Amino acid sequence: MKIKILGLLTFMLIIVLAACGGEDSTEGADSEGENSDIEETTIKFSHVVAENTPKHQGALTMKEYIEEESGGKITVEIYPNSSLFGDKDEYQNLVANNVQFIAPDLSKFVGNNPQFNVPSLPFLFDNDEAALDFWDGEKGQEILTSLEDDGVRGLYMWPNGGKHVTNNERPISSPEDFQGLKFRTQGGQVLEEIYSTMGAGSESIPFGELYTSLDQGVVDGQENTYSNIESKKFDEVQNYMTVMNHTRVDYAIFTNIEFWEGMNEATREIVEAGVEEGTNVAREEAITLNEEAFETIKERGEVEITELSPEEIEKFRDALEPIYEEFEEDIGSDVIEAARESNEEHGEG
Ligand code: LMR
């Protein structure tokens, strides 16, 4: 009897173990089969802004997608807040393939190609959709792929939004109010000209040094999107903000071509899809995050906010109009025309 029971138990145990073993080995074969061609690799994405911004949210989506779809074989490390590279060195490190993705403000590339001044042209785009339409179109794509000699490719435009002016000296509601003030810019000939046209000075300062520069009075003010102002707490060290929407912060996600083309097919398929997912989220989140940031700035109450009337905006448009003639040759009348056509499609007319 005892022997019979023992025999039965042993038989059942064998069945259970076989079932478990079977399950494990099937699962293992499946996941290994699916993932076997994916290269184990670590990809770095460096940027200069805070976490609660459209750029970081896009990068985060990319990371989550790629890591999940690769079954953990690909790791994406995101370095926000200039923690790996800042404005001065992120491009060189992308060229050197020390980082595989960056998404800088396009106006930071004007030294490579003056056409990257487009987001700085005063009141050019009516809204995010028009800007997106331009960068996804023929002229925008030509500009984004103009860095290929450096081994760098622009993949997709990621919007942020319209810029607004903050300063420590006075409320600004007319071009004359800029007289004698000094502003920090992202860089570029057009932004410099905007300030000098209104009798102000300007200096290009890396984003990572901006809070301290404002705090220490190196400059009186700066221009940025609500999400950058709010997430970096620039309002803490500024007294006034004018809602201007005169220029834009727009990005593109750039990669190193050697890295991009060097991935095997299975790896690249996942990374490419991850970039697309990240692009969708960056594009979807930009408007909402800026709206929320504007509300937070108002709630914090650190800056006195000036909202301009249509007549006041018209005065700024008129004052800055000559900039178009000045930069038409450098940027290209075809490029400016294409941007204006995007407004006709998506703008306010
Ligand atoms: C700035 O430098 O002010 C911004 O362009 C930073 C960024 O990447 O949004």
XYZ file of N, CA and C in Angstrom, residues 98-323:
678
model
N 29.518 59.967 -28.593
C 29.534 59.749 -27.140
C 28.122 59.787 -26.583
N 27.213 60.326 -27.393
C 25.800 60.343 -27.047
C 25.077 60.062 -28.367
N 23.960 59.334 -28.306
C 23.321 58.908 -29.557
C 22.118 59.771 -29.952
N 21.534 60.472 -28.983
C 20.421 61.375 -29.299
C 20.544 62.670 -28.510
N 20.315 63.774 -29.204
C 20.136 65.067 -28.536
C 18.942 65.741 -29.218
N 18.347 66.712 -28.548
C 17.203 67.423 -29.170
C 17.291 68.903 -28.816
N 18.303 69.582 -29.343
C 18.493 70.984 -28.971
C 17.499 71.924 -29.643
N 17.324 73.067 -29.020
C 16.627 74.191 -29.617
C 17.321 74.450 -30.959
N 16.538 74.491 -32.037
C 17.134 74.595 -33.376
C 17.974 75.858 -33.550
N 17.628 76.908 -32.793
C 18.385 78.151 -32.962
C 19.834 77.993 -32.487
N 20.129 76.889 -31.815
C 21.515 76.674 -31.383
C 22.408 76.139 -32.511
N 21.805 75.857 -33.671
C 22.586 75.358 -34.819
C 22.895 76.436 -35.849
N 22.591 77.687 -35.522
C 22.757 78.732 -36.546
C 24.201 78.882 -37.001
N 25.144 78.463 -36.166
C 26.562 78.508 -36.550
C 26.850 77.498 -37.665
N 26.087 76.421 -37.728
C 26.286 75.401 -38.756
C 25.542 75.761 -40.031
N 24.363 76.346 -39.862
C 23.522 76.687 -41.015
C 22.565 77.808 -40.586
N 22.694 79.012 -41.195
C 21.868 80.142 -40.746
C 20.362 79.909 -40.909
N 19.989 78.879 -41.674
C 18.557 78.587 -41.840
C 17.910 78.089 -40.542
N 18.749 77.663 -39.610
C 18.199 77.267 -38.304
C 17.699 78.482 -37.515
N 17.859 79.686 -38.087
C 17.282 80.886 -37.481
C 15.759 80.956 -37.635
N 15.181 80.057 -38.407
C 13.733 80.134 -38.687
C 12.867 80.330 -37.421
N 13.070 79.524 -36.334
C 12.194 79.724 -35.161
C 12.370 81.087 -34.497
N 13.459 81.790 -34.845
C 13.713 83.103 -34.240
C 13.140 84.245 -35.077
N 12.658 83.952 -36.277
C 12.086 85.033 -37.093
C 10.813 85.546 -36.425
N 10.717 86.878 -36.231
C 9.641 87.414 -35.398
C 8.240 87.156 -35.950
N 7.415 86.578 -35.105
C 5.991 86.336 -35.401
C 5.795 85.542 -36.698
N 6.729 84.641 -37.013
C 6.622 83.905 -38.280
C 5.476 82.887 -38.256
N 5.488 82.020 -37.240
C 4.449 80.977 -37.191
C 3.292 81.402 -36.293
N 2.076 81.122 -36.746
C 0.890 81.468 -35.950
C 0.681 80.522 -34.781
N 1.120 79.274 -34.930
C 0.882 78.288 -33.869
C 1.771 77.052 -34.088
N 1.655 76.099 -33.153
C 2.468 74.869 -33.206
C 2.228 74.083 -34.488
N 0.959 74.012 -34.912
C 0.624 73.202 -36.098
C 1.339 73.741 -37.334
N 1.368 75.075 -37.459
C 2.032 75.676 -38.624
C 3.537 75.386 -38.581
N 4.126 75.492 -37.384
C 5.568 75.215 -37.241
C 5.854 73.756 -37.607
N 5.006 72.875 -37.101
C 5.167 71.440 -37.388
C 5.064 71.152 -38.875
N 4.070 71.766 -39.496
C 3.840 71.570 -40.918
C 5.076 71.998 -41.715
N 5.683 73.115 -41.299
C 6.878 73.588 -42.001
C 8.022 72.585 -41.850
N 8.301 72.164 -40.602
C 9.468 71.290 -40.389
C 9.261 69.901 -40.970
N 8.010 69.465 -41.085
C 7.748 68.162 -41.720
C 7.760 68.273 -43.243
N 7.682 69.492 -43.736
C 7.641 69.714 -45.187
C 9.028 69.709 -45.821
N 9.042 69.952 -47.123
C 10.271 69.814 -47.908
C 11.410 70.714 -47.411
N 11.100 72.000 -47.208
C 12.154 72.948 -46.809
C 12.667 72.632 -45.412
N 11.729 72.320 -44.515
C 12.125 71.984 -43.142
C 13.031 70.764 -43.127
N 12.664 69.750 -43.904
C 13.466 68.522 -43.954
C 14.859 68.781 -44.524
N 14.922 69.674 -45.516
C 16.242 70.006 -46.092
C 17.148 70.596 -45.009
N 16.560 71.454 -44.172
C 17.362 72.085 -43.114
C 17.779 71.038 -42.077
N 16.820 70.192 -41.689
C 17.127 69.190 -40.652
C 18.185 68.186 -41.093
N 18.287 67.975 -42.404
C 19.287 67.002 -42.863
C 20.551 67.697 -43.383
N 20.692 68.982 -43.034
C 21.850 69.717 -43.570
C 23.126 69.512 -42.760
N 23.070 68.667 -41.729
C 24.267 68.478 -40.901
C 24.935 67.135 -41.187
N 24.551 66.514 -42.315
C 25.029 65.155 -42.582
C 26.539 65.087 -42.795
N 27.146 66.189 -43.239
C 28.604 66.182 -43.399
C 29.309 65.991 -42.061
N 28.626 66.363 -40.984
C 29.190 66.145 -39.642
C 28.850 64.754 -39.111
N 28.121 63.979 -39.904
C 27.705 62.647 -39.440
C 26.497 62.717 -38.517
N 25.698 63.792 -38.670
C 24.540 63.989 -37.793
C 23.271 64.096 -38.633
N 22.204 63.403 -38.194
C 20.945 63.480 -38.937
C 19.792 63.942 -38.032
N 19.050 64.933 -38.536
C 17.846 65.372 -37.833
C 16.701 64.462 -38.237
N 16.028 63.855 -37.267
C 14.987 62.876 -37.595
C 13.594 63.500 -37.656
N 13.154 64.043 -36.528
C 11.815 64.649 -36.486
C 11.846 65.924 -35.661
N 11.028 66.900 -36.080
C 10.902 68.110 -35.278
C 10.066 67.800 -34.030
N 10.524 68.309 -32.879
C 9.749 68.222 -31.639
C 9.429 69.659 -31.223
N 8.166 70.049 -31.147
C 7.860 71.438 -30.801
C 7.968 71.699 -29.301
N 8.212 72.961 -28.959
C 7.955 73.386 -27.586
C 6.874 74.454 -27.654
N 7.227 75.663 -28.134
C 6.164 76.652 -28.278
C 6.673 78.072 -28.363
N 5.749 79.007 -28.267
C 6.073 80.428 -28.359
C 6.846 80.894 -27.133
N 7.729 81.887 -27.364
C 8.551 82.410 -26.256
C 7.962 83.713 -25.721
N 8.213 83.925 -24.457
C 7.727 85.107 -23.752
C 8.912 85.741 -23.025
N 8.795 87.049 -22.815
C 9.952 87.776 -22.295
C 9.803 88.030 -20.795
N 10.857 87.738 -20.061
C 10.869 88.106 -18.630
C 12.025 89.074 -18.396
N 11.876 89.941 -17.392
C 13.004 90.816 -17.036
C 12.830 91.340 -15.621
N 13.865 91.991 -15.152
C 13.875 92.448 -13.762
C 13.656 93.938 -13.598
N 13.573 94.660 -14.707
C 13.589 96.119 -14.591
C 12.220 96.783 -14.663
N 11.391 96.341 -15.623
C 10.120 97.049 -15.827
C 9.123 96.198 -16.630
N 7.836 96.532 -16.500
C 6.866 95.840 -17.366
C 7.117 96.255 -18.808
N 6.976 95.316 -19.724
C 7.231 95.622 -21.140
C 5.928 95.515 -21.923
N 5.541 96.624 -22.598
C 4.355 96.534 -23.450
C 4.559 97.226 -24.797
N 5.783 97.766 -25.012
C 6.052 98.380 -26.324
C 7.529 98.166 -26.666
N 7.894 98.272 -27.946
C 9.303 98.094 -28.318
C 10.221 99.044 -27.534
N 9.743 100.253 -27.239
C 10.575 101.244 -26.521
C 10.944 100.753 -25.119
N 10.098 99.922 -24.545
C 10.373 99.450 -23.176
C 11.630 98.582 -23.092
N 12.096 98.120 -24.255
C 13.306 97.281 -24.265
C 14.593 98.097 -24.138
N 14.479 99.423 -24.407
C 15.666 100.296 -24.448
C 16.566 100.109 -23.235
N 17.840 99.868 -23.509
C 18.851 99.853 -22.448
C 18.902 98.576 -21.623
N 17.998 97.623 -21.876
C 18.044 96.369 -21.104
C 18.955 95.357 -21.808
N 19.385 94.367 -21.050
C 20.228 93.329 -21.660
C 19.575 91.957 -21.470
N 19.448 91.231 -22.577
C 18.743 89.945 -22.544
C 19.652 88.784 -22.899
N 19.365 87.676 -22.265
C 20.050 86.430 -22.644
C 19.289 85.827 -23.819
N 20.030 85.346 -24.826
C 19.369 84.618 -25.917
C 19.966 83.216 -26.034
N 19.260 82.387 -26.793
C 19.746 81.031 -27.081
C 20.907 81.096 -28.061
N 21.045 82.211 -28.734
C 22.116 82.385 -29.718
C 21.552 82.659 -31.089
N 22.398 83.178 -31.959
C 21.959 83.382 -33.335
C 21.799 84.847 -33.672
N 22.041 85.082 -34.979
C 22.066 86.440 -35.497
C 20.686 87.102 -35.432
N 19.632 86.343 -35.665
C 18.300 86.950 -35.701
C 17.887 87.434 -34.306
N 18.085 86.603 -33.300
C 17.705 87.025 -31.941
C 18.502 88.267 -31.529
N 19.787 88.262 -31.886
C 20.643 89.412 -31.564
C 20.069 90.683 -32.200
N 19.643 90.537 -33.449
C 19.113 91.677 -34.198
C 17.769 92.153 -33.647
N 16.969 91.206 -33.181
C 15.667 91.575 -32.589
C 15.913 92.533 -31.424
N 16.854 92.167 -30.559
C 17.099 93.021 -29.385
C 17.749 94.341 -29.770
N 18.698 94.280 -30.693
C 19.349 95.562 -31.029
C 18.374 96.495 -31.751
N 17.447 95.930 -32.545
C 16.424 96.763 -33.197
C 15.593 97.532 -32.161
N 15.408 96.923 -31.002
C 14.575 97.585 -29.984
C 15.437 98.321 -28.948
N 16.722 98.494 -29.288
C 17.600 99.278 -28.411
C 18.088 98.526 -27.183
N 18.021 97.203 -27.232
C 18.495 96.405 -26.093
C 19.763 95.647 -26.479
N 20.493 95.207 -25.470
C 21.675 94.383 -25.711
C 21.301 92.919 -25.545
N 22.185 92.033 -25.991
C 21.914 90.603 -25.787
C 23.210 89.831 -25.650
N 23.088 88.686 -25.044
C 24.258 87.803 -24.881
C 23.759 86.368 -24.913
N 24.488 85.526 -25.640
C 24.110 84.118 -25.670
C 24.739 83.416 -24.458
N 23.896 82.762 -23.672
C 24.370 82.084 -22.452
C 23.768 80.683 -22.451
N 24.560 79.659 -22.102
C 23.976 78.301 -22.074
C 22.800 78.220 -21.100
N 21.845 77.379 -21.468
C 20.623 77.244 -20.666
C 20.955 76.862 -19.211
N 21.935 75.999 -19.053
C 22.299 75.531 -17.710
C 22.839 76.637 -16.814
N 23.247 77.760 -17.400
C 23.805 78.862 -16.601
C 22.807 80.012 -16.467
N 21.611 79.825 -17.029
C 20.695 80.962 -17.122
C 20.136 81.417 -15.780
N 19.736 80.482 -14.930
C 19.156 80.871 -13.637
C 20.152 81.746 -12.868
N 21.372 81.308 -12.773
C 22.404 82.056 -12.031
C 22.672 83.402 -12.687
N 22.702 83.427 -14.023
C 22.959 84.696 -14.725
C 21.857 85.714 -14.443
N 20.615 85.232 -14.361
C 19.503 86.143 -14.046
C 19.602 86.580 -12.587
N 19.899 85.625 -11.739
C 19.976 85.897 -10.302
C 21.080 86.904 -9.990
N 22.192 86.769 -10.688
C 23.335 87.645 -10.401
C 23.334 88.927 -11.227
N 22.306 89.088 -12.069
C 22.211 90.320 -12.850
C 23.202 90.424 -14.001
N 23.725 89.284 -14.460
C 24.597 89.300 -15.645
C 23.788 89.833 -16.833
N 22.520 89.448 -16.865
C 21.566 89.989 -17.844
C 20.299 90.396 -17.087
N 19.503 91.295 -17.705
C 18.271 91.737 -17.037
C 17.112 90.777 -17.287
N 17.169 90.087 -18.425
C 16.022 89.260 -18.762
C 16.361 88.177 -19.759
N 15.326 87.474 -20.200
C 15.490 86.361 -21.154
C 14.163 86.106 -21.823
N 14.183 85.270 -22.870
C 12.923 84.872 -23.511
C 12.831 83.360 -23.535
N 11.665 82.836 -23.205
C 11.522 81.384 -23.199
C 10.056 80.958 -23.199
N 9.857 79.645 -23.327
C 8.486 79.121 -23.274
C 8.042 79.051 -21.810
N 6.731 78.972 -21.613
C 6.219 78.861 -20.240
C 6.817 77.634 -19.548
N 6.877 76.509 -20.279
C 7.337 75.279 -19.610
C 8.797 75.391 -19.166
N 9.618 76.088 -19.947
C 11.010 76.283 -19.505
C 11.096 77.273 -18.349
N 10.292 78.333 -18.411
C 10.323 79.342 -17.337
C 9.867 78.697 -16.025
N 8.770 77.947 -16.124
C 8.193 77.346 -14.904
C 9.087 76.245 -14.342
N 9.538 75.324 -15.222
C 10.272 74.169 -14.692
C 11.651 74.555 -14.170
N 12.222 75.649 -14.680
C 13.534 76.094 -14.181
C 13.401 77.240 -13.170
N 12.152 77.574 -12.860
C 11.869 78.607 -11.849
C 12.544 79.948 -12.142
N 12.582 80.327 -13.418
C 13.172 81.630 -13.754
C 12.339 82.768 -13.149
N 11.038 82.500 -12.961
C 10.183 83.551 -12.366
C 10.633 83.899 -10.945
N 11.324 82.976 -10.285
C 11.846 83.230 -8.938
C 12.852 84.381 -8.933
N 13.562 84.522 -10.063
C 14.630 85.539 -10.125
C 14.309 86.625 -11.168
N 13.016 86.758 -11.490
C 12.566 87.795 -12.428
C 11.331 88.484 -11.847
N 11.135 89.748 -12.223
C 9.979 90.488 -11.689
C 8.819 90.633 -12.673
N 9.117 90.614 -13.972
C 8.070 90.911 -14.967
C 8.086 89.873 -16.091
N 6.906 89.587 -16.607
C 6.823 88.699 -17.781
C 5.795 89.270 -18.760
N 6.178 89.353 -20.037
C 5.233 89.786 -21.075
C 4.935 88.607 -22.000
N 3.648 88.342 -22.185
C 3.242 87.271 -23.102
C 3.453 87.802 -24.516
N 4.458 87.274 -25.213
C 4.843 87.856 -26.510
C 4.575 86.933 -27.704
N 4.950 85.664 -27.556
C 4.835 84.736 -28.699
C 5.523 85.275 -29.953
N 6.598 86.001 -29.785
C 7.258 86.631 -30.937
C 8.241 85.691 -31.629
N 8.780 84.747 -30.887
C 9.718 83.768 -31.461
C 9.359 82.414 -30.841
N 10.036 81.355 -31.281
C 9.674 80.025 -30.768
C 10.882 79.231 -30.304
N 10.628 78.303 -29.390
C 11.596 77.233 -29.117
C 11.047 76.008 -29.828
N 11.785 75.533 -30.819
C 11.455 74.268 -31.472
C 12.718 73.424 -31.524
N 12.532 72.133 -31.404
C 13.661 71.202 -31.404
C 13.551 70.260 -32.586
N 14.611 69.485 -32.766
C 14.480 68.266 -33.560
C 15.302 67.226 -32.839
N 14.919 65.971 -33.005
C 15.718 64.908 -32.423
C 16.794 64.545 -33.439
N 18.051 64.654 -33.001
C 19.209 64.404 -33.867
C 19.938 63.155 -33.397
N 20.437 62.403 -34.384
C 21.198 61.204 -34.037
C 22.523 61.176 -34.790
N 23.404 60.301 -34.323
C 24.679 60.088 -35.000
C 24.454 59.044 -36.108
N 24.807 59.402 -37.337
C 24.487 58.538 -38.482
C 25.186 57.170 -38.389
N 26.416 57.183 -37.910
C 27.155 55.915 -37.805
C 26.431 54.963 -36.848
N 25.973 55.513 -35.731
C 25.214 54.706 -34.772
C 23.901 54.230 -35.418
N 23.185 55.184 -36.038
C 21.856 54.920 -36.595
C 21.907 53.842 -37.664
N 22.902 53.966 -38.546
C 22.973 53.002 -39.647
C 23.723 51.735 -39.257
N 24.407 51.788 -38.114
C 25.210 50.633 -37.692
C 24.402 49.583 -36.942
N 23.178 49.915 -36.540
C 22.373 48.934 -35.790
C 21.915 47.825 -36.740
N 21.808 46.600 -36.226
C 21.244 45.562 -37.098
C 19.728 45.787 -37.233
N 19.096 45.054 -38.130
C 17.702 45.348 -38.470
C 16.747 45.242 -37.282
N 16.942 44.174 -36.482
C 16.022 43.935 -35.355
C 16.135 45.069 -34.332
N 17.361 45.528 -34.118
C 17.594 46.588 -33.134
C 17.034 47.902 -33.656
N 17.345 48.174 -34.899
C 16.955 49.448 -35.490
C 15.434 49.605 -35.581
N 14.779 48.483 -35.880
C 13.315 48.517 -35.984
C 12.701 49.021 -34.672
N 13.227 48.526 -33.565
C 12.695 48.909 -32.251
C 13.069 50.359 -31.928
N 14.318 50.720 -32.207
C 14.762 52.085 -31.887
C 13.977 53.095 -32.743
N 13.806 52.770 -33.999
C 13.053 53.665 -34.897
C 11.618 53.851 -34.414
N 10.991 52.734 -34.051
C 9.603 52.810 -33.561
C 9.562 53.612 -32.253
N 10.576 53.444 -31.415
C 10.658 54.193 -30.158
C 10.781 55.686 -30.408
N 11.570 56.061 -31.413
C 11.720 57.481 -31.762
C 10.368 58.029 -32.225
N 9.646 57.225 -32.998
C 8.320 57.681 -33.472
C 7.340 57.851 -32.314
N 7.361 56.893 -31.378
C 6.474 57.003 -30.193
C 6.825 58.262 -29.402
N 8.117 58.482 -29.202
C 8.575 59.659 -28.455
C 8.180 60.940 -29.159
N 8.276 60.925 -30.476
C 7.906 62.105 -31.272
C 6.420 62.409 -31.092
N 5.582 61.367 -31.140
C 4.138 61.593 -30.965
C 3.846 62.243 -29.621
N 4.485 61.731 -28.573
C 4.214 62.271 -27.231
C 4.762 63.693 -27.102
N 5.972 63.931 -27.598
C 6.541 65.292 -27.522
C 5.611 66.270 -28.244
N 5.075 65.839 -29.360
C 4.191 66.712 -30.139
C 2.841 66.914 -29.440
N 2.338 65.850 -28.824
C 1.037 65.959 -28.149
C 1.118 66.791 -26.875
N 2.253 66.654 -26.171
C 2.348 67.248 -24.835
C 2.691 68.729 -24.828
N 3.259 69.224 -25.939
C 3.819 70.585 -25.914
C 2.786 71.634 -25.497
N 1.629 71.622 -26.142
C 0.631 72.658 -25.852
C 0.140 72.540 -24.404
N -0.221 71.317 -24.011
C -0.757 71.111 -22.655
C 0.255 71.512 -21.591
N 1.502 71.073 -21.744
C 2.502 71.390 -20.716
C 2.744 72.890 -20.620
N 2.703 73.577 -21.771
C 2.885 75.034 -21.722
C 1.691 75.727 -21.071
N 0.493 75.233 -21.378
C -0.702 75.831 -20.741
C -0.654 75.635 -19.231
N -0.299 74.422 -18.825
C -0.229 74.141 -17.381
C 0.849 74.993 -16.715
N 1.974 75.143 -17.400
C 3.080 75.928 -16.822
C 2.667 77.391 -16.657
N 1.904 77.906 -17.632
C 1.448 79.300 -17.535
C 0.569 79.470 -16.290
N -0.318 78.500 -16.065
C -1.184 78.559 -14.871
C -0.334 78.533 -13.597
N 0.678 77.678 -13.574
C 1.537 77.583 -12.380
C 2.286 78.897 -12.146
N 2.766 79.499 -13.222
C 3.480 80.785 -13.070
C 2.525 81.822 -12.457
N 1.297 81.827 -12.973
C 0.306 82.789 -12.433
C 0.064 82.506 -10.943
N -0.125 81.229 -10.614
C -0.391 80.867 -9.206
C 0.771 81.243 -8.308
N 1.996 81.024 -8.786
C 3.159 81.337 -7.934
C 3.258 82.835 -7.658
N 2.779 83.638 -8.620
C 2.711 85.083 -8.417
C 4.045 85.796 -8.271
N 5.109 85.194 -8.788
C 6.438 85.813 -8.639
C 6.652 86.960 -9.626
N 6.012 86.842 -10.814
C 6.205 87.885 -11.831
C 4.898 88.635 -12.093
N 5.047 89.929 -12.380
C 3.875 90.699 -12.815
C 3.709 90.396 -14.308
N 2.521 89.949 -14.695
C 2.337 89.492 -16.091
C 1.631 90.560 -16.927
N 2.221 90.852 -18.094
C 1.593 91.782 -19.045
C 1.100 90.991 -20.242
N -0.194 91.091 -20.535
C -0.720 90.464 -21.762
C -1.010 91.580 -22.752
N -0.471 91.469 -23.945
C -0.546 92.573 -24.915
C -1.873 92.573 -25.679
N -2.333 93.784 -26.004
C -3.535 93.898 -26.842
C -3.111 93.666 -28.298
N -4.069 93.378 -29.187
C -3.720 93.195 -30.609
C -2.990 94.424 -31.172
N -3.345 95.623 -30.730
C -2.680 96.850 -31.219
C -1.221 96.883 -30.751
N -1.016 96.477 -29.505
C 0.372 96.470 -28.984
C 1.224 95.432 -29.729
N 0.626 94.299 -30.003
C 1.376 93.266 -30.757
C 1.726 93.798 -32.143
N 0.802 94.516 -32.756
C 1.016 95.085 -34.083
C 2.238 96.007 -34.081
N 2.431 96.764 -32.989
C 3.589 97.666 -32.894
C 4.899 96.872 -32.890
N 4.882 95.721 -32.187
C 6.084 94.868 -32.193
C 6.316 94.288 -33.591
N 5.245 93.853 -34.229
C 5.372 93.299 -35.597
C 6.004 94.331 -36.525
N 5.492 95.562 -36.448
C 6.004 96.630 -37.318
C 7.475 96.911 -37.025
N 7.788 97.006 -35.734
C 9.172 97.339 -35.359
C 10.154 96.271 -35.841
N 9.703 95.008 -35.849
C 10.633 93.916 -36.168
C 10.573 93.457 -37.629
N 9.663 94.024 -38.399
C 9.489 93.633 -39.806
C 10.793 93.741 -40.631
N 11.611 94.813 -40.436
C 12.830 94.934 -41.257
C 13.787 93.748 -41.137
N 13.631 92.960 -40.076
C 14.513 91.794 -39.888
C 14.364 90.804 -41.046
